[in-house]
Short mmCIF file of C-alpha atoms in Angstrom, two decimals:
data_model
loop_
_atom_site.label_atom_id
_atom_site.label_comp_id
_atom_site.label_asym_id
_atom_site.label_seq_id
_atom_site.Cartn_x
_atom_site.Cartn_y
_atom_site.Cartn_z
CA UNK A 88 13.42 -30.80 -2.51
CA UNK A 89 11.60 -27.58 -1.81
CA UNK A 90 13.38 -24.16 -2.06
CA UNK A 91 12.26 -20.46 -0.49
CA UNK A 92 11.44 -17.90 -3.28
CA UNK A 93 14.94 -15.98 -2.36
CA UNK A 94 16.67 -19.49 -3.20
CA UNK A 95 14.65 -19.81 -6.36
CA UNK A 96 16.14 -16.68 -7.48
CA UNK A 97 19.50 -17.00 -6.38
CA UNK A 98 19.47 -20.25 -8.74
CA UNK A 99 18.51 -18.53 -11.59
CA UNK A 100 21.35 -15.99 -11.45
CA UNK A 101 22.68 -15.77 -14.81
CA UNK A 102 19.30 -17.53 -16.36
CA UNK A 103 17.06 -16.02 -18.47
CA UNK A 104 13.48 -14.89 -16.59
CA UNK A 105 10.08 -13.85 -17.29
CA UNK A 106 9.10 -10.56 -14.72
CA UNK A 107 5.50 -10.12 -14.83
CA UNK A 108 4.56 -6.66 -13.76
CA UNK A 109 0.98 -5.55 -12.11
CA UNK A 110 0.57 -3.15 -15.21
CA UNK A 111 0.30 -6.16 -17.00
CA UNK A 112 3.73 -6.02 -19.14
CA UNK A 113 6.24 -8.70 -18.81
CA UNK A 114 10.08 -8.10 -19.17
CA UNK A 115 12.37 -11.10 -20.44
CA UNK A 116 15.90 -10.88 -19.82
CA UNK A 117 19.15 -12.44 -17.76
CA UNK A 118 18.91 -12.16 -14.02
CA UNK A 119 21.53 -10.10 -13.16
CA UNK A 120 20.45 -9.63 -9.31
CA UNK A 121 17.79 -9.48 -7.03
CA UNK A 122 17.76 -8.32 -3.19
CA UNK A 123 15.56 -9.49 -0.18
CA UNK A 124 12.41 -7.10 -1.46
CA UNK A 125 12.18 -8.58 -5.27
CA UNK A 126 13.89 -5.95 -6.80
CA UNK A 127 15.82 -7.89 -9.82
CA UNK A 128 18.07 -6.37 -12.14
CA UNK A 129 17.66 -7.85 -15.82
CA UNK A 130 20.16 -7.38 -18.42
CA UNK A 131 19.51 -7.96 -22.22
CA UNK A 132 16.36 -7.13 -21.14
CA UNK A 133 12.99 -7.31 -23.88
CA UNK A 134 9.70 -6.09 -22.88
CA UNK A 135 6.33 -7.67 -24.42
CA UNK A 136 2.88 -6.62 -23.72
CA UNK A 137 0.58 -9.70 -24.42
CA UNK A 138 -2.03 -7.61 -26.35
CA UNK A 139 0.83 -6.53 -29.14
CA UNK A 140 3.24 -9.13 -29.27
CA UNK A 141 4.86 -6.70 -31.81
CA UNK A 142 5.72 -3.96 -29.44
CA UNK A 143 9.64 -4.98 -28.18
CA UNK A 144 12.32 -3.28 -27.53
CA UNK A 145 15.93 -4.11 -26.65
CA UNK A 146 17.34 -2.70 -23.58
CA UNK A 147 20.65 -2.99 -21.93
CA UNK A 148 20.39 -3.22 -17.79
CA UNK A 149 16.64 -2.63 -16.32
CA UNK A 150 16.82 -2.07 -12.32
CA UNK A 151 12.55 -3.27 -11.75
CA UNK A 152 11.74 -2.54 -8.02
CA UNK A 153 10.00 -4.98 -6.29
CA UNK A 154 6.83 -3.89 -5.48
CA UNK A 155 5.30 -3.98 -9.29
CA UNK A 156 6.29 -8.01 -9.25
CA UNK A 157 3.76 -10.26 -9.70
CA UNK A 158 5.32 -13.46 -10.98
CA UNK A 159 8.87 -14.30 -11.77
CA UNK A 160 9.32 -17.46 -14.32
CA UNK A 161 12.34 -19.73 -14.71
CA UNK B 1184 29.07 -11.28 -12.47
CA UNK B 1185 25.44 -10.40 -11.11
CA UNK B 1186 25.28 -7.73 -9.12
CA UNK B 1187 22.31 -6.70 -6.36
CA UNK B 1188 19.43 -3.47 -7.33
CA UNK B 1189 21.54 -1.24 -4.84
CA UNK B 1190 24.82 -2.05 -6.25
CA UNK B 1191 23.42 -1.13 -9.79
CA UNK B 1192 22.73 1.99 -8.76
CA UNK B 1193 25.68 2.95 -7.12
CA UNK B 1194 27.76 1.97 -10.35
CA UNK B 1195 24.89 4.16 -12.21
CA UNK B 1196 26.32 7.32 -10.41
CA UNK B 1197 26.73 10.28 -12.47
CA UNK B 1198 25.59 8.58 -15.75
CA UNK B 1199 22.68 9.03 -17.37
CA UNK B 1200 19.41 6.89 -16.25
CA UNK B 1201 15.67 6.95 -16.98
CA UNK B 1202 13.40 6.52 -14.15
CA UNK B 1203 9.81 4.99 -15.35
CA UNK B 1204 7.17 5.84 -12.31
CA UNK B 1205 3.65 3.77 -12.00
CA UNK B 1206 1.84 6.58 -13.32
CA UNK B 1207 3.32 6.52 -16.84
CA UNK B 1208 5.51 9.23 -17.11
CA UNK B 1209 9.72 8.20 -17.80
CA UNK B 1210 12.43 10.85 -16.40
CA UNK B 1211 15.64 11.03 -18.11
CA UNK B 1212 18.63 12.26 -16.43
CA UNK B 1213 21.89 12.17 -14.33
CA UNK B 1214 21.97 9.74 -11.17
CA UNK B 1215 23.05 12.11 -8.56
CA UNK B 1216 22.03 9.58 -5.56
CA UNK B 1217 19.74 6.88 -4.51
CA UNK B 1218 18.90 5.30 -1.00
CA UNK B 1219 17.76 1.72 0.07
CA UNK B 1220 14.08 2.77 -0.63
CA UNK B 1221 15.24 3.24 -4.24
CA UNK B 1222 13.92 7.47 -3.61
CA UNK B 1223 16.48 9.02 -6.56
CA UNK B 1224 18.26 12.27 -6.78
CA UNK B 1225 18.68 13.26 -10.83
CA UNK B 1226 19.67 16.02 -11.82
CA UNK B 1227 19.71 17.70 -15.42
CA UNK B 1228 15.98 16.11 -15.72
CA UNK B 1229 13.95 16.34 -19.04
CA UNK B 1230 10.40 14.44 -18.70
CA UNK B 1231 8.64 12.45 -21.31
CA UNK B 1232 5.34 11.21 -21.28
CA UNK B 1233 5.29 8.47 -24.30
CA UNK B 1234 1.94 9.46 -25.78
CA UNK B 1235 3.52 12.93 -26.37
CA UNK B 1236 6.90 12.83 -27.30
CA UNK B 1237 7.03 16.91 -27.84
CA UNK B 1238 6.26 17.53 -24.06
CA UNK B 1239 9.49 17.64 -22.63
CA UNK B 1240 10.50 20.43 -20.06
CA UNK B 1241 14.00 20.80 -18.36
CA UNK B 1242 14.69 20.53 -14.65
CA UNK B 1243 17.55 21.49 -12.26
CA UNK B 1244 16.95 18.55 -9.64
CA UNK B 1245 14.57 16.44 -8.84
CA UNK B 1246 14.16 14.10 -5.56
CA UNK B 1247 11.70 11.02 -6.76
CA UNK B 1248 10.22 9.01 -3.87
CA UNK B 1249 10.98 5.30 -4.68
CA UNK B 1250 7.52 3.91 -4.41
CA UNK B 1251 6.76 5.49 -7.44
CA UNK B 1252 9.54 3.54 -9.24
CA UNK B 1253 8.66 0.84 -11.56
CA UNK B 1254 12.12 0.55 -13.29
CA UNK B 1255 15.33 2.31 -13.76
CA UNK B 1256 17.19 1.77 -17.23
CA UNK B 1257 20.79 2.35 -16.66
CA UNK C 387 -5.66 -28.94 16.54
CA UNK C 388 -5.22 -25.06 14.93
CA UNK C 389 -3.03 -24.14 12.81
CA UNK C 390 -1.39 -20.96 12.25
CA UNK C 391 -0.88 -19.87 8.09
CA UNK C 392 2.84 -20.40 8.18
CA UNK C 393 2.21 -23.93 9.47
CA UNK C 394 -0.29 -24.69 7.22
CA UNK C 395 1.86 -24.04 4.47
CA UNK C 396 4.56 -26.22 5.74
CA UNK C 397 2.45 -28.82 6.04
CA UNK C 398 1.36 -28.68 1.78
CA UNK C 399 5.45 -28.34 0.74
CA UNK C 400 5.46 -30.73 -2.47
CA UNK C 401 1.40 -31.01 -2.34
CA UNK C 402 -0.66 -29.25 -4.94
CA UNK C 403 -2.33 -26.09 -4.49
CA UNK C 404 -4.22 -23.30 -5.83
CA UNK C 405 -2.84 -19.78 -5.48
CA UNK C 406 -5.52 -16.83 -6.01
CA UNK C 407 -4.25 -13.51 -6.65
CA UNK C 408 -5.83 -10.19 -6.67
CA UNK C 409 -6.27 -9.51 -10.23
CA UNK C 410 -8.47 -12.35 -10.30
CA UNK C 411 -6.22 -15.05 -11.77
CA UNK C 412 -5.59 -18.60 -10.13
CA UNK C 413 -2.38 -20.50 -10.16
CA UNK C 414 -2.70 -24.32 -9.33
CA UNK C 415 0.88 -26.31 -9.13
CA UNK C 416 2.57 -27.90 -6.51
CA UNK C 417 3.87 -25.84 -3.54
CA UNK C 418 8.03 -25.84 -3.79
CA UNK C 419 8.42 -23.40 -1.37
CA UNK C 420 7.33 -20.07 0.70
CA UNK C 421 8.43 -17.31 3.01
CA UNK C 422 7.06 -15.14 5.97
CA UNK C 423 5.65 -12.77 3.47
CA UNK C 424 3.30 -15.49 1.46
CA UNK C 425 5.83 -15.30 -1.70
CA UNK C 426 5.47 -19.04 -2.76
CA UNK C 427 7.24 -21.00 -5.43
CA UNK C 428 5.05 -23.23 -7.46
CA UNK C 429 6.26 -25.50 -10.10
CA UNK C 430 4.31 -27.59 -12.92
CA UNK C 431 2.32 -24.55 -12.82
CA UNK C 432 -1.06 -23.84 -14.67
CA UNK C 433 -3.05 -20.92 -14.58
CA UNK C 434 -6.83 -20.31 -14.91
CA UNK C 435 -9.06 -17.44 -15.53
CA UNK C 436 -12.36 -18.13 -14.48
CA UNK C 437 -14.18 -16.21 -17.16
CA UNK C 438 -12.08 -18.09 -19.68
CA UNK C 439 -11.22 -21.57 -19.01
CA UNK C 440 -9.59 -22.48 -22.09
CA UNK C 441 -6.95 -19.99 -21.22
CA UNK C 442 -4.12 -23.06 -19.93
CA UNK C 443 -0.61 -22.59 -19.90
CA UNK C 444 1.78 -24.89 -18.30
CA UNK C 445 4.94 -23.32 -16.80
CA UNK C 446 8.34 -24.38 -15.54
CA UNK C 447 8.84 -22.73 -12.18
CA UNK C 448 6.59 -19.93 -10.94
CA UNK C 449 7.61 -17.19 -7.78
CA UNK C 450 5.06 -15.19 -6.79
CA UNK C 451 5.53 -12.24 -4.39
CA UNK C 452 3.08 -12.15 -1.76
CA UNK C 453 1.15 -9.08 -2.04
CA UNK C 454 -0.51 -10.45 -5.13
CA UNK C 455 -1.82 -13.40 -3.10
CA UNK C 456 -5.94 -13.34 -1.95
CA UNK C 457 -5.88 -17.38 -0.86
CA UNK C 458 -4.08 -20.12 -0.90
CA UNK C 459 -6.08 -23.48 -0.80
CA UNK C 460 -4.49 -26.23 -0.15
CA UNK D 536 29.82 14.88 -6.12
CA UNK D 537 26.56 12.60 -5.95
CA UNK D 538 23.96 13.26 -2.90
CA UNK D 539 21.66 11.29 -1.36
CA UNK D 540 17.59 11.97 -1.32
CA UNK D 541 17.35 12.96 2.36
CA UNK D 542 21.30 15.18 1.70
CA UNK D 543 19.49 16.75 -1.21
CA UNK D 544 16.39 17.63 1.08
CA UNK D 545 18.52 19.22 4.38
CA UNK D 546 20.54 21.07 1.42
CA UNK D 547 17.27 22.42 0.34
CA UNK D 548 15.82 23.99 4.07
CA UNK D 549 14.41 27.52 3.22
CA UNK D 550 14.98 27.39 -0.56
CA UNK D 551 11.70 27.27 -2.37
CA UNK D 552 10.76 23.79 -3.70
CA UNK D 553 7.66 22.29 -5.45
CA UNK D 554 6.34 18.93 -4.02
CA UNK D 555 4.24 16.85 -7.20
CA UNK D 556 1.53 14.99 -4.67
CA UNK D 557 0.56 12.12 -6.77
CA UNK D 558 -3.15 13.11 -7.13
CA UNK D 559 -1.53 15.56 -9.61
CA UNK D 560 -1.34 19.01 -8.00
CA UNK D 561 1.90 20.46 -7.10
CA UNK D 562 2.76 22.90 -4.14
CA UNK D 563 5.26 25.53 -4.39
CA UNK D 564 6.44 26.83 -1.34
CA UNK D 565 9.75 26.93 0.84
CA UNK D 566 10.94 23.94 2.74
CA UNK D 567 10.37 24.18 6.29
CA UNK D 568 11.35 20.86 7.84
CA UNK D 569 11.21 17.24 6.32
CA UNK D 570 11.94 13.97 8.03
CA UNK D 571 12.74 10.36 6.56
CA UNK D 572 9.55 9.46 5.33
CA UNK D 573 9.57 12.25 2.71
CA UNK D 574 6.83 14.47 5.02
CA UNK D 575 7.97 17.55 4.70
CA UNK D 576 6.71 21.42 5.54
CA UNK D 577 6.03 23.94 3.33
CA UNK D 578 5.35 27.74 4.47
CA UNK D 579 4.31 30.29 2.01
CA UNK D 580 2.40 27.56 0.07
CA UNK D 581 0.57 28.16 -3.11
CA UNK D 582 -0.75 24.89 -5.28
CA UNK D 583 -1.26 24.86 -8.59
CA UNK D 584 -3.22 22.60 -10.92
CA UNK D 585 -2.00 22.11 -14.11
CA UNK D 586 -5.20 21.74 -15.97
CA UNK D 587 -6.16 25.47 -14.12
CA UNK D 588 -3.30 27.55 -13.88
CA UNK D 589 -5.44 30.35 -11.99
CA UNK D 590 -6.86 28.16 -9.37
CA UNK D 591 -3.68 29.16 -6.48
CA UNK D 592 -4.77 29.93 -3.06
CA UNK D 593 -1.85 30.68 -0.24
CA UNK D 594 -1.43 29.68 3.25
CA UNK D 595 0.63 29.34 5.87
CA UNK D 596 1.83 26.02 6.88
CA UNK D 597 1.25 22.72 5.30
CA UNK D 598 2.52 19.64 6.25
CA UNK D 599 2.32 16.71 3.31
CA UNK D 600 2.27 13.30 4.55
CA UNK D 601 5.60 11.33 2.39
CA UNK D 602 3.55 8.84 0.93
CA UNK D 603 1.63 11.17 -1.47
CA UNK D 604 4.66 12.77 -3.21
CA UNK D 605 5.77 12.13 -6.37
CA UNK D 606 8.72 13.98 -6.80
CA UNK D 607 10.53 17.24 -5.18
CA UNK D 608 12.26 19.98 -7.28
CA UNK D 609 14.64 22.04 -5.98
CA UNK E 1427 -14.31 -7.04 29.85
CA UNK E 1428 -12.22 -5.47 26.73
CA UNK E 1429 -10.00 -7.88 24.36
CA UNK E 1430 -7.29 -6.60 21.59
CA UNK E 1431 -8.08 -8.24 18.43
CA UNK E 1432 -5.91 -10.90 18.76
CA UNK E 1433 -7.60 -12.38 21.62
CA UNK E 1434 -10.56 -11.92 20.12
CA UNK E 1435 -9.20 -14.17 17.46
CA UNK E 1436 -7.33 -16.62 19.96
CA UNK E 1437 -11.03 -16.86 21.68
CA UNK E 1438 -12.75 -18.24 18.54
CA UNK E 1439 -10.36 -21.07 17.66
CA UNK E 1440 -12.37 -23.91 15.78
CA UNK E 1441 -15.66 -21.67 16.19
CA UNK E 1442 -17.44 -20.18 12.99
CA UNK E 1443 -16.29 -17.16 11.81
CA UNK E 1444 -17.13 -15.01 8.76
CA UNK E 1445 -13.65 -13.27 6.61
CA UNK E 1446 -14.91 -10.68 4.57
CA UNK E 1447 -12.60 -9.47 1.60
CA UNK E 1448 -11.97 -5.66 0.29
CA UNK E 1449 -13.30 -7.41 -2.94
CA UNK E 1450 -16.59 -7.74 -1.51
CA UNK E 1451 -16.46 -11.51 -1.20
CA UNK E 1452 -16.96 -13.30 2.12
CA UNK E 1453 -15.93 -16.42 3.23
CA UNK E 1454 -17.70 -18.74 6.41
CA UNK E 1455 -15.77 -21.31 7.81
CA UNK E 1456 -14.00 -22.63 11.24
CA UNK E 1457 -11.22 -20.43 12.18
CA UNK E 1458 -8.11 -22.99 12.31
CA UNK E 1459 -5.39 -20.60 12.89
CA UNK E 1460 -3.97 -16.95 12.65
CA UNK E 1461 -1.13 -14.88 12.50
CA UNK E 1462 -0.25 -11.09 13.85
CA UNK E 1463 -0.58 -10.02 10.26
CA UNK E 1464 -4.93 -11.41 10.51
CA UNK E 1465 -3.56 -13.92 8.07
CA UNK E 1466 -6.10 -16.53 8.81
CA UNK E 1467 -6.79 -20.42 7.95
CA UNK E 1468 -10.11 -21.73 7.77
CA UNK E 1469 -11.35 -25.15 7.04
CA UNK E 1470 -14.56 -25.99 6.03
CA UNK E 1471 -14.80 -22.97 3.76
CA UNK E 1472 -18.04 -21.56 2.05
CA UNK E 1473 -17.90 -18.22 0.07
CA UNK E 1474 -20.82 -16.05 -0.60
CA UNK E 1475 -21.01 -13.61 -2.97
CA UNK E 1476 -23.90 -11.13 -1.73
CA UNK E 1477 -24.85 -10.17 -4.96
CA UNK E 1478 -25.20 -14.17 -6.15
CA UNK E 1479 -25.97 -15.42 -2.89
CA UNK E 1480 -26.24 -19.31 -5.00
CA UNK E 1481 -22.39 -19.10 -6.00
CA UNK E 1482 -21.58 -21.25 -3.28
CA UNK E 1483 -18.61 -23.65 -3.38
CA UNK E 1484 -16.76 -25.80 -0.70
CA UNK E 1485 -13.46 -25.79 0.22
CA UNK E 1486 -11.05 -28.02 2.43
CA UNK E 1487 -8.69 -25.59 3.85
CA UNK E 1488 -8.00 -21.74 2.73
CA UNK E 1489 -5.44 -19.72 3.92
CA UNK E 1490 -6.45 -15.69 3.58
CA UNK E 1491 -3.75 -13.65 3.51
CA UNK E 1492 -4.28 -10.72 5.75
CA UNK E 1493 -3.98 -7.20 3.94
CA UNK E 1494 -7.09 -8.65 2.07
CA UNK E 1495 -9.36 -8.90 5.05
CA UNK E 1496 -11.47 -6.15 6.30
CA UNK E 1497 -13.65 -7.25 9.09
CA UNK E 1498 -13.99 -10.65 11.01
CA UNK E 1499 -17.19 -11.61 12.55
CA UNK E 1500 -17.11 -13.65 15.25
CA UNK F 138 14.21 28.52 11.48
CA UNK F 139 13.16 24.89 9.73
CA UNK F 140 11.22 22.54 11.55
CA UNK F 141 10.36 18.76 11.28
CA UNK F 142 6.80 17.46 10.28
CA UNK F 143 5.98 16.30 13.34
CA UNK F 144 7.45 19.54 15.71
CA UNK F 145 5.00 21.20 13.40
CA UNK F 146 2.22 19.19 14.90
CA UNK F 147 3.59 19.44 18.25
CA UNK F 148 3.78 23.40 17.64
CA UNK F 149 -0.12 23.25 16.46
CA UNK F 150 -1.71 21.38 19.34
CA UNK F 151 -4.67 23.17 20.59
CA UNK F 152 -4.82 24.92 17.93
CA UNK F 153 -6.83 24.75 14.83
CA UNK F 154 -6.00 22.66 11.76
CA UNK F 155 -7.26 21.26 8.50
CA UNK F 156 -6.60 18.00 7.62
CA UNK F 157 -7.04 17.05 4.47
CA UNK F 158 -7.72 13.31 3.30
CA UNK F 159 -7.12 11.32 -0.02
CA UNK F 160 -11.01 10.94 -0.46
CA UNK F 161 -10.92 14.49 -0.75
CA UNK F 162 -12.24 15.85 2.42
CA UNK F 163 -11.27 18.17 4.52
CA UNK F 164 -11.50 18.01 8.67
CA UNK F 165 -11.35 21.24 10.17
CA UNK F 166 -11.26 21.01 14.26
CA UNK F 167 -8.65 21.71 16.55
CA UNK F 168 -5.86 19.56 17.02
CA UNK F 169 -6.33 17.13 20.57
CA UNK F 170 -3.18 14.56 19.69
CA UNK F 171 -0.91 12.79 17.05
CA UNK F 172 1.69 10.33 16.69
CA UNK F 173 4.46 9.37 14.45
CA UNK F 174 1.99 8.03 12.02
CA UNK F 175 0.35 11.28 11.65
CA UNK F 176 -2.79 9.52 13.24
CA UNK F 177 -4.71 12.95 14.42
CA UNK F 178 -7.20 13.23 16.99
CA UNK F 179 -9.38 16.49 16.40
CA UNK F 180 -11.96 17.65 18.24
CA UNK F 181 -14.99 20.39 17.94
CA UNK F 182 -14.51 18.79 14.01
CA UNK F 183 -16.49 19.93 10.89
CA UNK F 184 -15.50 18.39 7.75
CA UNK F 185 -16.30 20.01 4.45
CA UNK F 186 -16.48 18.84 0.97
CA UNK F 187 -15.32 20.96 -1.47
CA UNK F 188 -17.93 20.16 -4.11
CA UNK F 189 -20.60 20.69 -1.83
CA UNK F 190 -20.01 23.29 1.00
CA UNK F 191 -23.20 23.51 2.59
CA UNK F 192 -22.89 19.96 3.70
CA UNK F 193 -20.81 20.06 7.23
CA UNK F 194 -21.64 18.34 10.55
CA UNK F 195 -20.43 19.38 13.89
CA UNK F 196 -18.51 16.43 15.55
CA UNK F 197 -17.21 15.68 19.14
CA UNK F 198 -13.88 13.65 18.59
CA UNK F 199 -12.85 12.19 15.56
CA UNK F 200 -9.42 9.89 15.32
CA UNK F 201 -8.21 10.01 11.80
CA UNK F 202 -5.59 7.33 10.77
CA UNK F 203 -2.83 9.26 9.18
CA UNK F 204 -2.46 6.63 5.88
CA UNK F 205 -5.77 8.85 5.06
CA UNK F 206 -4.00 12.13 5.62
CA UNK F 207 -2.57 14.16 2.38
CA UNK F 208 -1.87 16.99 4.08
CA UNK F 209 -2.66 19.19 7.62
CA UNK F 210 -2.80 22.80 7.40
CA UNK F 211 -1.70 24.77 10.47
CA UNK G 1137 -5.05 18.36 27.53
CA UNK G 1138 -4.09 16.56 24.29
CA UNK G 1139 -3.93 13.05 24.22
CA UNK G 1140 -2.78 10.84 21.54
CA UNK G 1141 -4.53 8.43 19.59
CA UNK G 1142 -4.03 5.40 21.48
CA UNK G 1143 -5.19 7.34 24.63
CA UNK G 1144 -8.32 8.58 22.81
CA UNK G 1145 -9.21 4.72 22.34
CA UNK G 1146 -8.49 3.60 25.53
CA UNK G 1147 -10.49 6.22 27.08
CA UNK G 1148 -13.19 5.02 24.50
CA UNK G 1149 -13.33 1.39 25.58
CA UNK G 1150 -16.61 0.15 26.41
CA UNK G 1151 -18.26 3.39 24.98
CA UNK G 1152 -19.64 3.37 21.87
CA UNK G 1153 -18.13 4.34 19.15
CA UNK G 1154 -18.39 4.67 15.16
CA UNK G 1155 -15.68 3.67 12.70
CA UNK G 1156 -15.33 4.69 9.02
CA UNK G 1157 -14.34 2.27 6.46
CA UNK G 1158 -12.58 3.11 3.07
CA UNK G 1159 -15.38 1.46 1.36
CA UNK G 1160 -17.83 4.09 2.30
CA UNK G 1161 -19.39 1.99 5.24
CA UNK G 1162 -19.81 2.95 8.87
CA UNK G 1163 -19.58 0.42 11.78
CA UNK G 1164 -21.45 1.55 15.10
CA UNK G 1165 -20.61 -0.68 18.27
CA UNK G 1166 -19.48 -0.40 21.95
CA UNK G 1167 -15.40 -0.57 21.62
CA UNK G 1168 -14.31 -3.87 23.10
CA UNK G 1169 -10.41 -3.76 22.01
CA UNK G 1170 -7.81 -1.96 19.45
CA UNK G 1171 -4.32 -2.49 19.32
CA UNK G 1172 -1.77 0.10 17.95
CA UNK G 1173 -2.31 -0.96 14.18
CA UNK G 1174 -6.23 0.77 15.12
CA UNK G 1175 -7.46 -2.89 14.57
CA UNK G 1176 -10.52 -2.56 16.53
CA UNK G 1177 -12.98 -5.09 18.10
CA UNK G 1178 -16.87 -4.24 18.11
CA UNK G 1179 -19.59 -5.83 20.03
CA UNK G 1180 -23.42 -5.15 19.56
CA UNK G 1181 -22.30 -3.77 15.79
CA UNK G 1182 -24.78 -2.40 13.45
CA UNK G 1183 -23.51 -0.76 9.89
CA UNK G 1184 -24.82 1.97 7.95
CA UNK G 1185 -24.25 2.90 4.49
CA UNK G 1186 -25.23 6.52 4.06
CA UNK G 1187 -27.27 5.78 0.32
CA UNK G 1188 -29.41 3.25 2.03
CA UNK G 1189 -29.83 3.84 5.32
CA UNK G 1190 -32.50 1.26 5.83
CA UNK G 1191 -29.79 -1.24 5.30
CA UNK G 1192 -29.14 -2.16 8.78
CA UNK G 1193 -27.67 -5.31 10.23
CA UNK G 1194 -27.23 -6.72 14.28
CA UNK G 1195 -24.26 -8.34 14.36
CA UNK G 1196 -22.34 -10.36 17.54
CA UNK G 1197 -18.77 -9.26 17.53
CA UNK G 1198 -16.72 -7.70 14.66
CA UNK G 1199 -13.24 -7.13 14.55
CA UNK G 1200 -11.85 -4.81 11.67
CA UNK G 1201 -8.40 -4.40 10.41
CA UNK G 1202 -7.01 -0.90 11.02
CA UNK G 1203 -6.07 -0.69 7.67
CA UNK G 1204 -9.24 -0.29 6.14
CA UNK G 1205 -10.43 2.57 8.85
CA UNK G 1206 -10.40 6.18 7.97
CA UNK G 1207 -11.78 7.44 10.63
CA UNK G 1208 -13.27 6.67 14.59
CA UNK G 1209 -15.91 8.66 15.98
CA UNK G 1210 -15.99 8.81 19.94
#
């Protein structure tokens, strides 16, 4: 029952996602799309950065390109 | 409805978009183009660094190689 | 009886292993899947930093792109 | 009336630009040639430092490897 | 009697090698496979840390991905 | 009268150039070969460091791999 | 009489040869192999790092990954 990372993503379309970034900031949000590099587009998108959990904002569509990806969560 | 990074930015065209590079710095302006490596044409530019809201200068147009993209808010 | 990396991780698909990035955390869960580029899907996922071993989370489903990756034991 | 990066680039041969490296200086100069990877060739070059506006020297022809720009005005 | 560095990888199948990292780390073990990319697997795997040379811990198999190797001692 | 990066090099062989590199040195020699990469092969090369100019060797032939290069002045 | 890089290292086979790291280390051997990534294979290698130059080591065969060079010395 395994799955390649492209088909991990393709069946979260729709689902919401954690995007952890190599600057250390993670975005939340809807997977809108992703392509063959990472890049994912997130809609209803919130960003939190662990050491102030206060710091969020709301955000409509966020384009992240693929090459600041660390982790995606499903 | 998802749609792919690339097709995000070509339904971006001509509206307003904020480019946030790895070193910081967030560029607000008009999508005038965009190519598979994500390197974006805006034009109409205004810069601002978040630490110092007040430093904003205006731009005609300005060609941003796409490796220094981490996100573009559409 | 060699084995080249893309075999090897064919051969630990649903077996658990540890996934060391370069920011000096560690992923252990069991290997779901993986492409040509070392992005790897882990589920039942917990991380460790070494320097603080209390630090456990257990996650869902876990993609991680492949430039992040150091090692993969398996 | 959108352009792409490389359109915006052959539209701006022998027009003076200013090519942000992203070690922080900038070059001001008129654009000689440029190919796909962003390198590009600047004659009548001066660079500037922002932190020392008098620190300019000219010279004659430089040719910036792509993957240290930043951005390109025009 | 030249050899590209492929061959000289080919040569020393299931034969000692040492994989030193760009994060100063250096793993011993036998090489049981590679790729074009000098992903490498090695089994029977030892890392020293020069500075700590007691930090030693042993490993079934590890897989190296190769854009963190930079030299192979044969 | 525009010219691509690497007809520039073509134009400059033989000749002298300084190639500067993202540790910040500088290679002055003449120019004895490239490729598409902007590798460089210079020979009769001093290098200088800015910070301390006394401090140049003479050199026979010196291949530089162009990831290193920021930029060659002709 | 200009040759390109490649050419400069074949005509350097069997001679010897130094090669600059990133890391500040130097790598002196007779040049058994390269390929066109300038991964190169040493034999008879001894480093030097300029701050302690007593800091010498024999080593058997060494192969380096080209992306860690900076520069080869012929």
């Amino acid at each position: 029952m395994s799955d390649r990372p492209l088909d991990a993503l393709e069946a979260s379309l729709d689902d919401p996602v954690t995007v952890e970034l190599k600057d250390g900031r993670a975005f939340h949000g809807r997977l809108d799309g992703y392509d063959q590099h990472m890049n994912v587009v997130l809609v209803d998108t919130v960003d939190t950065v662990e050491v102030d959990s206060d710091a969020r904002r709301v955000r409509d569509k966020t384009i992240i390109r693929g090459d600041n990806v660390v982790r995606i969560e499903t």
